PDB file of C-alpha atoms in Angstrom:
ATOM      1  CA  MET A   1     -39.530  -5.446 -31.927  1.00 55.00           C
ATOM      2  CA  LYS A   2     -39.299  -9.041 -33.148  1.00 60.00           C
ATOM      3  CA  LYS A   3     -39.122  -7.778 -36.723  1.00 61.00           C
ATOM      4  CA  VAL A   4     -36.182  -5.510 -35.846  1.00 54.00           C
ATOM      5  CA  LEU A   5     -34.318  -8.209 -33.914  1.00 57.00           C
ATOM      6  CA  GLY A   6     -34.923 -10.660 -36.753  1.00 61.00           C
ATOM      7  CA  SER A   7     -33.225  -8.389 -39.284  1.00 68.00           C
ATOM      8  CA  LYS A   8     -29.500  -8.949 -39.751  1.00 70.00           C
ATOM      9  CA  LYS A   9     -29.096  -5.398 -40.998  1.00 74.00           C
ATOM     10  CA  ALA A  10     -30.709  -4.005 -37.852  1.00 71.00           C
ATOM     11  CA  ILE A  11     -28.507  -6.183 -35.640  1.00 72.00           C
ATOM     12  CA  ALA A  12     -25.429  -5.063 -37.559  1.00 76.00           C
ATOM     13  CA  LEU A  13     -26.481  -1.443 -37.162  1.00 77.00           C
ATOM     14  CA  PHE A  14     -26.480  -1.837 -33.382  1.00 77.00           C
ATOM     15  CA  VAL A  15     -23.461  -4.141 -33.042  1.00 82.00           C
ATOM     16  CA  VAL A  16     -20.942  -2.895 -35.615  1.00 84.00           C
ATOM     17  CA  PRO A  17     -20.343   0.636 -34.189  1.00 85.00           C
ATOM     18  CA  GLY A  18     -19.677  -0.752 -30.712  1.00 84.00           C
ATOM     19  CA  LEU A  19     -17.527  -3.539 -32.136  1.00 85.00           C
ATOM     20  CA  ILE A  20     -15.432  -1.070 -34.115  1.00 90.00           C
ATOM     21  CA  LEU A  21     -14.990   1.095 -31.033  1.00 89.00           C
ATOM     22  CA  TYR A  22     -14.037  -1.925 -28.908  1.00 85.00           C
ATOM     23  CA  VAL A  23     -11.526  -3.185 -31.453  1.00 86.00           C
ATOM     24  CA  GLY A  24     -10.025   0.286 -31.814  1.00 88.00           C
ATOM     25  CA  ILE A  25      -9.703   0.867 -28.072  1.00 87.00           C
ATOM     26  CA  VAL A  26      -8.700  -2.662 -26.932  1.00 83.00           C
ATOM     27  CA  PHE A  27      -7.290  -4.864 -29.696  1.00 85.00           C
ATOM     28  CA  VAL A  28      -5.404  -2.315 -31.788  1.00 90.00           C
ATOM     29  CA  PRO A  29      -3.351  -0.987 -28.814  1.00 87.00           C
ATOM     30  CA  VAL A  30      -2.572  -4.552 -27.705  1.00 88.00           C
ATOM     31  CA  ILE A  31      -1.371  -5.543 -31.179  1.00 91.00           C
ATOM     32  CA  TRP A  32       0.534  -2.271 -31.461  1.00 91.00           C
ATOM     33  CA  SER A  33       2.219  -2.879 -28.089  1.00 91.00           C
ATOM     34  CA  PHE A  34       3.158  -6.413 -29.111  1.00 93.00           C
ATOM     35  CA  GLY A  35       4.726  -5.039 -32.290  1.00 93.00           C
ATOM     36  CA  TYR A  36       6.688  -2.494 -30.254  1.00 93.00           C
ATOM     37  CA  SER A  37       7.830  -5.243 -27.878  1.00 94.00           C
ATOM     38  CA  LEU A  38       9.789  -6.813 -30.730  1.00 94.00           C
ATOM     39  CA  PHE A  39      12.011  -3.739 -30.945  1.00 93.00           C
ATOM     40  CA  SER A  40      14.541  -2.094 -28.668  1.00 91.00           C
ATOM     41  CA  GLY A  41      14.931   1.588 -27.862  1.00 86.00           C
ATOM     42  CA  THR A  42      12.580   4.464 -28.688  1.00 83.00           C
ATOM     43  CA  PRO A  43      10.861   5.017 -32.061  1.00 83.00           C
ATOM     44  CA  GLY A  44      12.997   7.432 -34.066  1.00 78.00           C
ATOM     45  CA  LEU A  45      15.925   7.065 -31.657  1.00 77.00           C
ATOM     46  CA  ASP A  46      18.017   3.907 -31.889  1.00 81.00           C
ATOM     47  CA  TRP A  47      14.942   1.838 -32.853  1.00 87.00           C
ATOM     48  CA  ARG A  48      16.152  -1.706 -33.650  1.00 91.00           C
ATOM     49  CA  PHE A  49      14.337  -4.971 -34.290  1.00 93.00           C
ATOM     50  CA  THR A  50      15.352  -7.530 -31.648  1.00 91.00           C
ATOM     51  CA  GLY A  51      12.637 -10.199 -31.947  1.00 90.00           C
ATOM     52  CA  LEU A  52      11.829 -11.928 -28.685  1.00 93.00           C
ATOM     53  CA  LYS A  53      14.915 -10.712 -26.831  1.00 95.00           C
ATOM     54  CA  ASN A  54      12.837  -8.344 -24.684  1.00 94.00           C
ATOM     55  CA  TYR A  55      10.827 -11.308 -23.407  1.00 95.00           C
ATOM     56  CA  GLN A  56      14.012 -13.267 -22.730  1.00 94.00           C
ATOM     57  CA  LYS A  57      15.327 -10.271 -20.813  1.00 94.00           C
ATOM     58  CA  LEU A  58      12.317 -10.393 -18.492  1.00 94.00           C
ATOM     59  CA  PHE A  59      13.492 -13.705 -17.004  1.00 91.00           C
ATOM     60  CA  LEU A  60      16.869 -12.146 -16.110  1.00 93.00           C
ATOM     61  CA  ASP A  61      15.554  -8.799 -14.845  1.00 94.00           C
ATOM     62  CA  SER A  62      15.546  -8.772 -11.038  1.00 94.00           C
ATOM     63  CA  ARG A  63      13.547  -5.517 -10.904  1.00 95.00           C
ATOM     64  CA  PHE A  64      10.850  -7.078 -13.085  1.00 96.00           C
ATOM     65  CA  LYS A  65      10.671 -10.086 -10.770  1.00 95.00           C
ATOM     66  CA  THR A  66      10.441  -7.811  -7.724  1.00 96.00           C
ATOM     67  CA  ALA A  67       7.651  -5.778  -9.334  1.00 96.00           C
ATOM     68  CA  LEU A  68       5.799  -8.983 -10.257  1.00 96.00           C
ATOM     69  CA  ILE A  69       5.949 -10.239  -6.654  1.00 96.00           C
ATOM     70  CA  VAL A  70       4.763  -6.843  -5.370  1.00 96.00           C
ATOM     71  CA  ASN A  71       1.865  -6.918  -7.841  1.00 95.00           C
ATOM     72  CA  LEU A  72       0.809 -10.444  -6.856  1.00 95.00           C
ATOM     73  CA  LYS A  73       0.919  -9.638  -3.130  1.00 96.00           C
ATOM     74  CA  TYR A  74      -1.067  -6.460  -3.703  1.00 97.00           C
ATOM     75  CA  ILE A  75      -3.675  -8.357  -5.734  1.00 95.00           C
ATOM     76  CA  LEU A  76      -4.056 -10.941  -2.964  1.00 94.00           C
ATOM     77  CA  TYR A  77      -4.337  -8.425  -0.115  1.00 94.00           C
ATOM     78  CA  THR A  78      -6.511  -5.880  -1.867  1.00 96.00           C
ATOM     79  CA  MET A  79      -8.849  -8.124  -3.820  1.00 95.00           C
ATOM     80  CA  LEU A  80      -9.769 -10.213  -0.792  1.00 94.00           C
ATOM     81  CA  GLY A  81     -10.189  -7.121   1.381  1.00 96.00           C
ATOM     82  CA  GLN A  82     -12.354  -5.262  -1.117  1.00 96.00           C
ATOM     83  CA  VAL A  83     -14.676  -8.167  -1.845  1.00 96.00           C
ATOM     84  CA  VAL A  84     -14.946  -9.578   1.696  1.00 96.00           C
ATOM     85  CA  LEU A  85     -15.475  -6.201   3.379  1.00 96.00           C
ATOM     86  CA  GLY A  86     -17.802  -5.132   0.581  1.00 96.00           C
ATOM     87  CA  LEU A  87     -19.913  -8.222   1.239  1.00 96.00           C
ATOM     88  CA  GLY A  88     -19.824  -7.524   4.974  1.00 95.00           C
ATOM     89  CA  LEU A  89     -21.039  -3.961   4.465  1.00 94.00           C
ATOM     90  CA  ALA A  90     -23.805  -5.175   2.146  1.00 94.00           C
ATOM     91  CA  LEU A  91     -25.012  -7.654   4.787  1.00 93.00           C
ATOM     92  CA  ILE A  92     -25.076  -4.851   7.348  1.00 92.00           C
ATOM     93  CA  PHE A  93     -27.062  -2.638   4.965  1.00 91.00           C
ATOM     94  CA  ARG A  94     -29.527  -5.437   4.234  1.00 89.00           C
ATOM     95  CA  PHE A  95     -29.994  -7.048   7.623  1.00 87.00           C
ATOM     96  CA  GLY A  96     -28.334  -4.895  10.283  1.00 83.00           C
ATOM     97  CA  LEU A  97     -29.676  -1.404   9.648  1.00 82.00           C
ATOM     98  CA  LYS A  98     -33.282  -0.526  10.267  1.00 78.00           C
ATOM     99  CA  ARG A  99     -33.030   3.241   9.739  1.00 82.00           C
ATOM    100  CA  PHE A 100     -30.909   5.640   7.666  1.00 82.00           C
ATOM    101  CA  LYS A 101     -29.885   2.933   5.197  1.00 80.00           C
ATOM    102  CA  ASN A 102     -29.543   5.401   2.345  1.00 84.00           C
ATOM    103  CA  THR A 103     -27.349   7.685   4.448  1.00 88.00           C
ATOM    104  CA  PHE A 104     -24.969   4.907   5.428  1.00 88.00           C
ATOM    105  CA  ARG A 105     -24.795   3.593   1.851  1.00 87.00           C
ATOM    106  CA  THR A 106     -23.918   7.083   0.652  1.00 88.00           C
ATOM    107  CA  ILE A 107     -21.197   7.439   3.294  1.00 91.00           C
ATOM    108  CA  ALA A 108     -19.750   4.014   2.394  1.00 91.00           C
ATOM    109  CA  PHE A 109     -19.744   4.847  -1.323  1.00 92.00           C
ATOM    110  CA  PHE A 110     -18.304   8.345  -0.902  1.00 93.00           C
ATOM    111  CA  PRO A 111     -14.596   7.302  -0.968  1.00 94.00           C
ATOM    112  CA  VAL A 112     -15.117   5.767  -4.428  1.00 94.00           C
ATOM    113  CA  ILE A 113     -15.607   9.198  -6.000  1.00 93.00           C
ATOM    114  CA  LEU A 114     -12.692  10.906  -4.250  1.00 94.00           C
ATOM    115  CA  PRO A 115      -9.652  11.846  -6.410  1.00 94.00           C
ATOM    116  CA  THR A 116      -6.773   9.406  -5.996  1.00 94.00           C
ATOM    117  CA  VAL A 117      -4.302  12.182  -5.206  1.00 94.00           C
ATOM    118  CA  ALA A 118      -6.558  13.504  -2.433  1.00 95.00           C
ATOM    119  CA  VAL A 119      -6.895  10.035  -0.924  1.00 96.00           C
ATOM    120  CA  GLY A 120      -3.125   9.556  -1.119  1.00 95.00           C
ATOM    121  CA  GLN A 121      -2.529  12.831   0.743  1.00 94.00           C
ATOM    122  CA  LEU A 122      -5.159  11.906   3.329  1.00 95.00           C
ATOM    123  CA  PHE A 123      -3.566   8.557   4.115  1.00 96.00           C
ATOM    124  CA  ALA A 124      -0.070  10.041   4.056  1.00 95.00           C
ATOM    125  CA  LYS A 125      -1.222  12.229   6.959  1.00 94.00           C
ATOM    126  CA  ILE A 126      -2.882   9.268   8.676  1.00 95.00           C
ATOM    127  CA  TYR A 127       0.338   7.211   8.493  1.00 96.00           C
ATOM    128  CA  GLU A 128       2.647  10.153   9.292  1.00 93.00           C
ATOM    129  CA  ILE A 129       5.302   9.801  11.997  1.00 91.00           C
ATOM    130  CA  GLN A 130       7.353  12.975  11.438  1.00 85.00           C
ATOM    131  CA  PRO A 131       7.354  15.838  12.294  1.00 83.00           C
ATOM    132  CA  HIS A 132       4.191  14.908  14.217  1.00 85.00           C
ATOM    133  CA  TYR A 133       2.324  11.664  14.685  1.00 92.00           C
ATOM    134  CA  GLY A 134      -0.463  11.057  12.209  1.00 92.00           C
ATOM    135  CA  LEU A 135      -3.886   9.773  13.196  1.00 93.00           C
ATOM    136  CA  LEU A 136      -2.859   6.103  13.349  1.00 95.00           C
ATOM    137  CA  ASN A 137       0.333   6.579  15.344  1.00 95.00           C
ATOM    138  CA  SER A 138      -1.369   9.084  17.669  1.00 94.00           C
ATOM    139  CA  LEU A 139      -4.130   6.570  18.366  1.00 94.00           C
ATOM    140  CA  LEU A 140      -1.633   3.785  19.070  1.00 94.00           C
ATOM    141  CA  SER A 141       0.375   6.052  21.350  1.00 92.00           C
ATOM    142  CA  ASN A 142      -2.667   7.255  23.285  1.00 93.00           C
ATOM    143  CA  ILE A 143      -3.952   3.744  24.007  1.00 93.00           C
ATOM    144  CA  GLY A 144      -0.597   2.549  25.317  1.00 91.00           C
ATOM    145  CA  LEU A 145       0.682   0.765  22.199  1.00 91.00           C
ATOM    146  CA  GLN A 146       3.745   2.957  21.758  1.00 91.00           C
ATOM    147  CA  ASN A 147       5.740  -0.072  20.589  1.00 93.00           C
ATOM    148  CA  LEU A 148       3.549  -0.282  17.474  1.00 92.00           C
ATOM    149  CA  VAL A 149       4.242   3.311  16.433  1.00 94.00           C
ATOM    150  CA  GLN A 150       6.270   3.154  13.212  1.00 94.00           C
ATOM    151  CA  PRO A 151       6.750   4.775   9.796  1.00 94.00           C
ATOM    152  CA  TRP A 152       4.014   2.790   8.077  1.00 95.00           C
ATOM    153  CA  ILE A 153       4.813   3.949   4.533  1.00 95.00           C
ATOM    154  CA  GLY A 154       8.486   4.597   5.213  1.00 92.00           C
ATOM    155  CA  GLN A 155       9.641   0.997   5.649  1.00 93.00           C
ATOM    156  CA  GLN A 156       9.467  -1.933   3.265  1.00 93.00           C
ATOM    157  CA  SER A 157       7.750  -4.349   5.656  1.00 93.00           C
ATOM    158  CA  THR A 158       4.596  -2.243   6.076  1.00 95.00           C
ATOM    159  CA  ALA A 159       4.417   0.012   2.991  1.00 96.00           C
ATOM    160  CA  LEU A 160       2.553  -2.466   0.769  1.00 96.00           C
ATOM    161  CA  PRO A 161      -0.031  -3.505   3.411  1.00 96.00           C
ATOM    162  CA  ALA A 162      -0.578   0.192   4.210  1.00 96.00           C
ATOM    163  CA  LEU A 163      -1.211   0.876   0.520  1.00 96.00           C
ATOM    164  CA  SER A 164      -3.626  -2.068   0.342  1.00 97.00           C
ATOM    165  CA  VAL A 165      -5.576  -0.747   3.342  1.00 97.00           C
ATOM    166  CA  MET A 166      -6.003   2.577   1.577  1.00 97.00           C
ATOM    167  CA  ASP A 167      -7.277   0.987  -1.636  1.00 97.00           C
ATOM    168  CA  ILE A 168      -9.584  -1.360   0.280  1.00 97.00           C
ATOM    169  CA  TRP A 169     -11.086   1.650   2.077  1.00 96.00           C
ATOM    170  CA  VAL A 170     -11.605   3.443  -1.228  1.00 96.00           C
ATOM    171  CA  SER A 171     -13.269   0.587  -3.120  1.00 95.00           C
ATOM    172  CA  MET A 172     -15.161  -1.532  -0.603  1.00 95.00           C
ATOM    173  CA  GLY A 173     -18.188   0.776  -0.829  1.00 94.00           C
ATOM    174  CA  PHE A 174     -18.394   0.109  -4.560  1.00 95.00           C
ATOM    175  CA  TYR A 175     -18.521  -3.648  -4.007  1.00 96.00           C
ATOM    176  CA  ALA A 176     -20.933  -3.200  -1.104  1.00 95.00           C
ATOM    177  CA  VAL A 177     -23.417  -1.536  -3.461  1.00 93.00           C
ATOM    178  CA  ILE A 178     -23.070  -4.376  -5.971  1.00 95.00           C
ATOM    179  CA  PHE A 179     -23.573  -7.027  -3.284  1.00 96.00           C
ATOM    180  CA  TYR A 180     -26.474  -5.074  -1.815  1.00 94.00           C
ATOM    181  CA  GLY A 181     -28.212  -5.177  -5.195  1.00 92.00           C
ATOM    182  CA  GLY A 182     -27.688  -8.949  -5.264  1.00 93.00           C
ATOM    183  CA  LEU A 183     -29.117  -9.302  -1.746  1.00 92.00           C
ATOM    184  CA  LEU A 184     -32.232  -7.367  -2.725  1.00 91.00           C
ATOM    185  CA  ASP A 185     -32.858  -9.911  -5.498  1.00 90.00           C
ATOM    186  CA  ILE A 186     -33.058 -12.749  -2.964  1.00 87.00           C
ATOM    187  CA  SER A 187     -36.690 -13.362  -2.128  1.00 86.00           C
ATOM    188  CA  ASP A 188     -37.766 -12.623   1.437  1.00 83.00           C
ATOM    189  CA  ASP A 189     -39.964 -15.728   1.271  1.00 87.00           C
ATOM    190  CA  VAL A 190     -36.872 -17.947   0.918  1.00 84.00           C
ATOM    191  CA  MET A 191     -35.232 -16.443   3.997  1.00 84.00           C
ATOM    192  CA  GLU A 192     -38.451 -16.524   6.008  1.00 85.00           C
ATOM    193  CA  ALA A 193     -38.879 -20.202   5.180  1.00 85.00           C
ATOM    194  CA  ALA A 194     -35.303 -20.853   6.324  1.00 82.00           C
ATOM    195  CA  LYS A 195     -35.982 -19.071   9.616  1.00 82.00           C
ATOM    196  CA  ILE A 196     -39.112 -21.138  10.174  1.00 83.00           C
ATOM    197  CA  ASP A 197     -36.993 -24.268   9.634  1.00 80.00           C
ATOM    198  CA  GLY A 198     -34.679 -23.131  12.400  1.00 80.00           C
ATOM    199  CA  CYS A 199     -31.779 -21.684  10.375  1.00 81.00           C
ATOM    200  CA  GLY A 200     -29.612 -19.206  12.209  1.00 82.00           C
ATOM    201  CA  PHE A 201     -28.054 -16.317  10.322  1.00 83.00           C
ATOM    202  CA  TRP A 202     -24.690 -18.021   9.745  1.00 88.00           C
ATOM    203  CA  LYS A 203     -26.278 -21.228   8.459  1.00 87.00           C
ATOM    204  CA  MET A 204     -28.647 -19.218   6.259  1.00 89.00           C
ATOM    205  CA  PHE A 205     -25.728 -17.238   4.870  1.00 89.00           C
ATOM    206  CA  ARG A 206     -23.656 -20.349   4.205  1.00 88.00           C
ATOM    207  CA  THR A 207     -26.403 -22.477   2.639  1.00 88.00           C
ATOM    208  CA  ILE A 208     -28.742 -19.944   1.020  1.00 89.00           C
ATOM    209  CA  ILE A 209     -27.487 -16.381   0.748  1.00 91.00           C
ATOM    210  CA  PHE A 210     -23.895 -16.946  -0.383  1.00 91.00           C
ATOM    211  CA  PRO A 211     -24.730 -19.607  -3.014  1.00 90.00           C
ATOM    212  CA  LEU A 212     -27.352 -17.272  -4.488  1.00 91.00           C
ATOM    213  CA  LEU A 213     -24.777 -14.466  -4.501  1.00 93.00           C
ATOM    214  CA  ARG A 214     -22.230 -16.539  -6.395  1.00 92.00           C
ATOM    215  CA  PRO A 215     -22.694 -14.785  -9.776  1.00 90.00           C
ATOM    216  CA  VAL A 216     -22.389 -11.390  -8.072  1.00 94.00           C
ATOM    217  CA  THR A 217     -19.299 -12.566  -6.170  1.00 94.00           C
ATOM    218  CA  ILE A 218     -17.617 -13.713  -9.387  1.00 93.00           C
ATOM    219  CA  THR A 219     -18.389 -10.361 -11.003  1.00 92.00           C
ATOM    220  CA  CYS A 220     -16.892  -8.506  -8.036  1.00 95.00           C
ATOM    221  CA  LEU A 221     -13.779 -10.696  -8.105  1.00 94.00           C
ATOM    222  CA  VAL A 222     -13.297  -9.981 -11.818  1.00 93.00           C
ATOM    223  CA  PHE A 223     -13.718  -6.235 -11.310  1.00 94.00           C
ATOM    224  CA  SER A 224     -11.360  -6.215  -8.338  1.00 95.00           C
ATOM    225  CA  PHE A 225      -8.739  -8.368 -10.047  1.00 95.00           C
ATOM    226  CA  ALA A 226      -8.731  -6.209 -13.174  1.00 91.00           C
ATOM    227  CA  GLY A 227      -8.365  -3.090 -11.038  1.00 92.00           C
ATOM    228  CA  THR A 228      -5.579  -4.382  -8.800  1.00 94.00           C
ATOM    229  CA  VAL A 229      -3.499  -5.752 -11.689  1.00 94.00           C
ATOM    230  CA  LYS A 230      -3.159  -2.191 -12.979  1.00 89.00           C
ATOM    231  CA  MET A 231      -1.913  -0.866  -9.570  1.00 93.00           C
ATOM    232  CA  PHE A 232      -0.517   2.536 -10.480  1.00 95.00           C
ATOM    233  CA  GLU A 233      -2.354   5.722  -9.403  1.00 93.00           C
ATOM    234  CA  SER A 234      -2.765   4.985  -5.703  1.00 94.00           C
ATOM    235  CA  ALA A 235       0.814   3.738  -5.259  1.00 95.00           C
ATOM    236  CA  THR A 236       2.137   6.787  -7.084  1.00 94.00           C
ATOM    237  CA  ALA A 237       0.033   9.118  -4.925  1.00 94.00           C
ATOM    238  CA  LEU A 238       0.866   7.512  -1.555  1.00 95.00           C
ATOM    239  CA  THR A 239       4.378   6.049  -1.794  1.00 94.00           C
ATOM    240  CA  GLY A 240       5.756   6.854  -5.251  1.00 92.00           C
ATOM    241  CA  GLY A 241       6.757   3.201  -5.514  1.00 93.00           C
ATOM    242  CA  GLY A 242       8.960   3.319  -2.435  1.00 90.00           C
ATOM    243  CA  PRO A 243      10.563   2.851  -0.088  1.00 92.00           C
ATOM    244  CA  GLY A 244      13.061   1.300  -2.470  1.00 90.00           C
ATOM    245  CA  ASN A 245      10.937  -0.875  -4.749  1.00 92.00           C
ATOM    246  CA  ALA A 246       8.569  -2.071  -2.005  1.00 95.00           C
ATOM    247  CA  THR A 247       5.453  -0.723  -3.734  1.00 96.00           C
ATOM    248  CA  THR A 248       6.663  -0.537  -7.344  1.00 96.00           C
ATOM    249  CA  SER A 249       4.166  -2.488  -9.451  1.00 95.00           C
ATOM    250  CA  LEU A 250       4.532  -3.856 -12.967  1.00 95.00           C
ATOM    251  CA  SER A 251       2.628  -0.871 -14.350  1.00 95.00           C
ATOM    252  CA  MET A 252       4.920   1.572 -12.558  1.00 96.00           C
ATOM    253  CA  TYR A 253       8.015  -0.308 -13.684  1.00 96.00           C
ATOM    254  CA  MET A 254       6.689  -0.388 -17.241  1.00 95.00           C
ATOM    255  CA  TYR A 255       6.090   3.376 -17.136  1.00 95.00           C
ATOM    256  CA  ASN A 256       9.596   4.041 -15.798  1.00 94.00           C
ATOM    257  CA  VAL A 257      11.239   1.800 -18.388  1.00 94.00           C
ATOM    258  CA  ALA A 258       9.303   3.228 -21.328  1.00 92.00           C
ATOM    259  CA  PHE A 259       9.178   6.933 -20.472  1.00 90.00           C
ATOM    260  CA  SER A 260      11.908   7.593 -17.901  1.00 88.00           C
ATOM    261  CA  TYR A 261      14.577   5.287 -19.333  1.00 89.00           C
ATOM    262  CA  GLY A 262      13.456   5.645 -22.968  1.00 88.00           C
ATOM    263  CA  ASN A 263      13.220   1.921 -23.732  1.00 92.00           C
ATOM    264  CA  VAL A 264       9.742   1.750 -25.276  1.00 93.00           C
ATOM    265  CA  GLY A 265      10.307  -1.736 -26.685  1.00 94.00           C
ATOM    266  CA  TYR A 266      11.103  -3.319 -23.325  1.00 95.00           C
ATOM    267  CA  GLY A 267       8.312  -1.327 -21.668  1.00 95.00           C
ATOM    268  CA  SER A 268       5.873  -2.705 -24.259  1.00 95.00           C
ATOM    269  CA  ALA A 269       6.989  -6.256 -23.419  1.00 95.00           C
ATOM    270  CA  ILE A 270       6.163  -5.583 -19.762  1.00 96.00           C
ATOM    271  CA  ALA A 271       2.773  -4.177 -20.818  1.00 94.00           C
ATOM    272  CA  ILE A 272       2.028  -7.386 -22.740  1.00 95.00           C
ATOM    273  CA  VAL A 273       2.851  -9.409 -19.611  1.00 95.00           C
ATOM    274  CA  ILE A 274       0.414  -7.268 -17.591  1.00 95.00           C
ATOM    275  CA  PHE A 275      -2.242  -7.865 -20.256  1.00 93.00           C
ATOM    276  CA  LEU A 276      -1.658 -11.633 -20.158  1.00 94.00           C
ATOM    277  CA  ILE A 277      -1.841 -11.690 -16.346  1.00 94.00           C
ATOM    278  CA  CYS A 278      -5.170  -9.869 -16.521  1.00 92.00           C
ATOM    279  CA  VAL A 279      -6.571 -12.230 -19.168  1.00 91.00           C
ATOM    280  CA  ILE A 280      -5.360 -15.420 -17.468  1.00 93.00           C
ATOM    281  CA  GLY A 281      -6.441 -14.324 -13.988  1.00 93.00           C
ATOM    282  CA  THR A 282      -9.895 -13.338 -15.205  1.00 90.00           C
ATOM    283  CA  ARG A 283     -10.204 -16.642 -17.041  1.00 90.00           C
ATOM    284  CA  ILE A 284      -9.306 -18.589 -13.882  1.00 90.00           C
ATOM    285  CA  ILE A 285     -11.983 -16.725 -11.915  1.00 89.00           C
ATOM    286  CA  ARG A 286     -14.525 -17.511 -14.639  1.00 83.00           C
ATOM    287  CA  VAL A 287     -13.566 -21.197 -14.558  1.00 83.00           C
ATOM    288  CA  LEU A 288     -14.212 -21.249 -10.811  1.00 76.00           C
ATOM    289  CA  ASP A 289     -17.732 -19.979 -11.556  1.00 71.00           C
ATOM    290  CA  ARG A 290     -18.504 -23.196 -13.446  1.00 67.00           C
ATOM    291  CA  GLU A 291     -17.306 -25.584 -10.781  1.00 55.00           C
TER     292      GLU A 291
END
């Protein structure tokens, strides 16, 4: 084994194929998109070089600004919900359940594998207000909270939080499994020693468990951030970007501009902005890991 790992040719044999694949799948499309962003129109149809005018246009585009704000709000709501509730579920799996742990972990993870369209239809029925109350509005009505009955995905004030709740429900089981793996790596001897010293659960979590879970937490934050930046499938399935532009993300706006309006150049500029947000946000999370 040492002889193989000490050979540059052997290392190249293992690394180069993956590197070529990575460059072809990640870097080439990014460079290609940046090249497209310097043009206006659609290739083959009124395709003109405009330089950086597409990027200048972004600062004057009110729909782009609205989509950016929607994306940032969605990232904040959904990322915190997925990671925090995922950690909570993992703590329950590790310390709260004595029996049927595997069954409950399977149930919690099940939404992760459901098709996005199916989940969107499910939650559309849950949030329904016409022609009949959905599950949520029926529950509110039956417990005497009729004043809270409302079209959850039919009004701008609640559509985005309702979408975030759906995506948190779908993904929190995934993060729970990751956190649960991290909790299993924490030695029982460490926690037993803390109990002998008089640590309650909250103090043990704050001073021992959470600091030891920091690398896992950073990983979960990166995964969640990268997923929420792309916000597209779930919003399309549940709200279609509406009502109005209340749940229209940057990815959805980019798709509409490039393929519905036929302006591939401007759509590519929006795609580059999404890429930069993902890179910068991930970098900030990584910097927090070193503090």
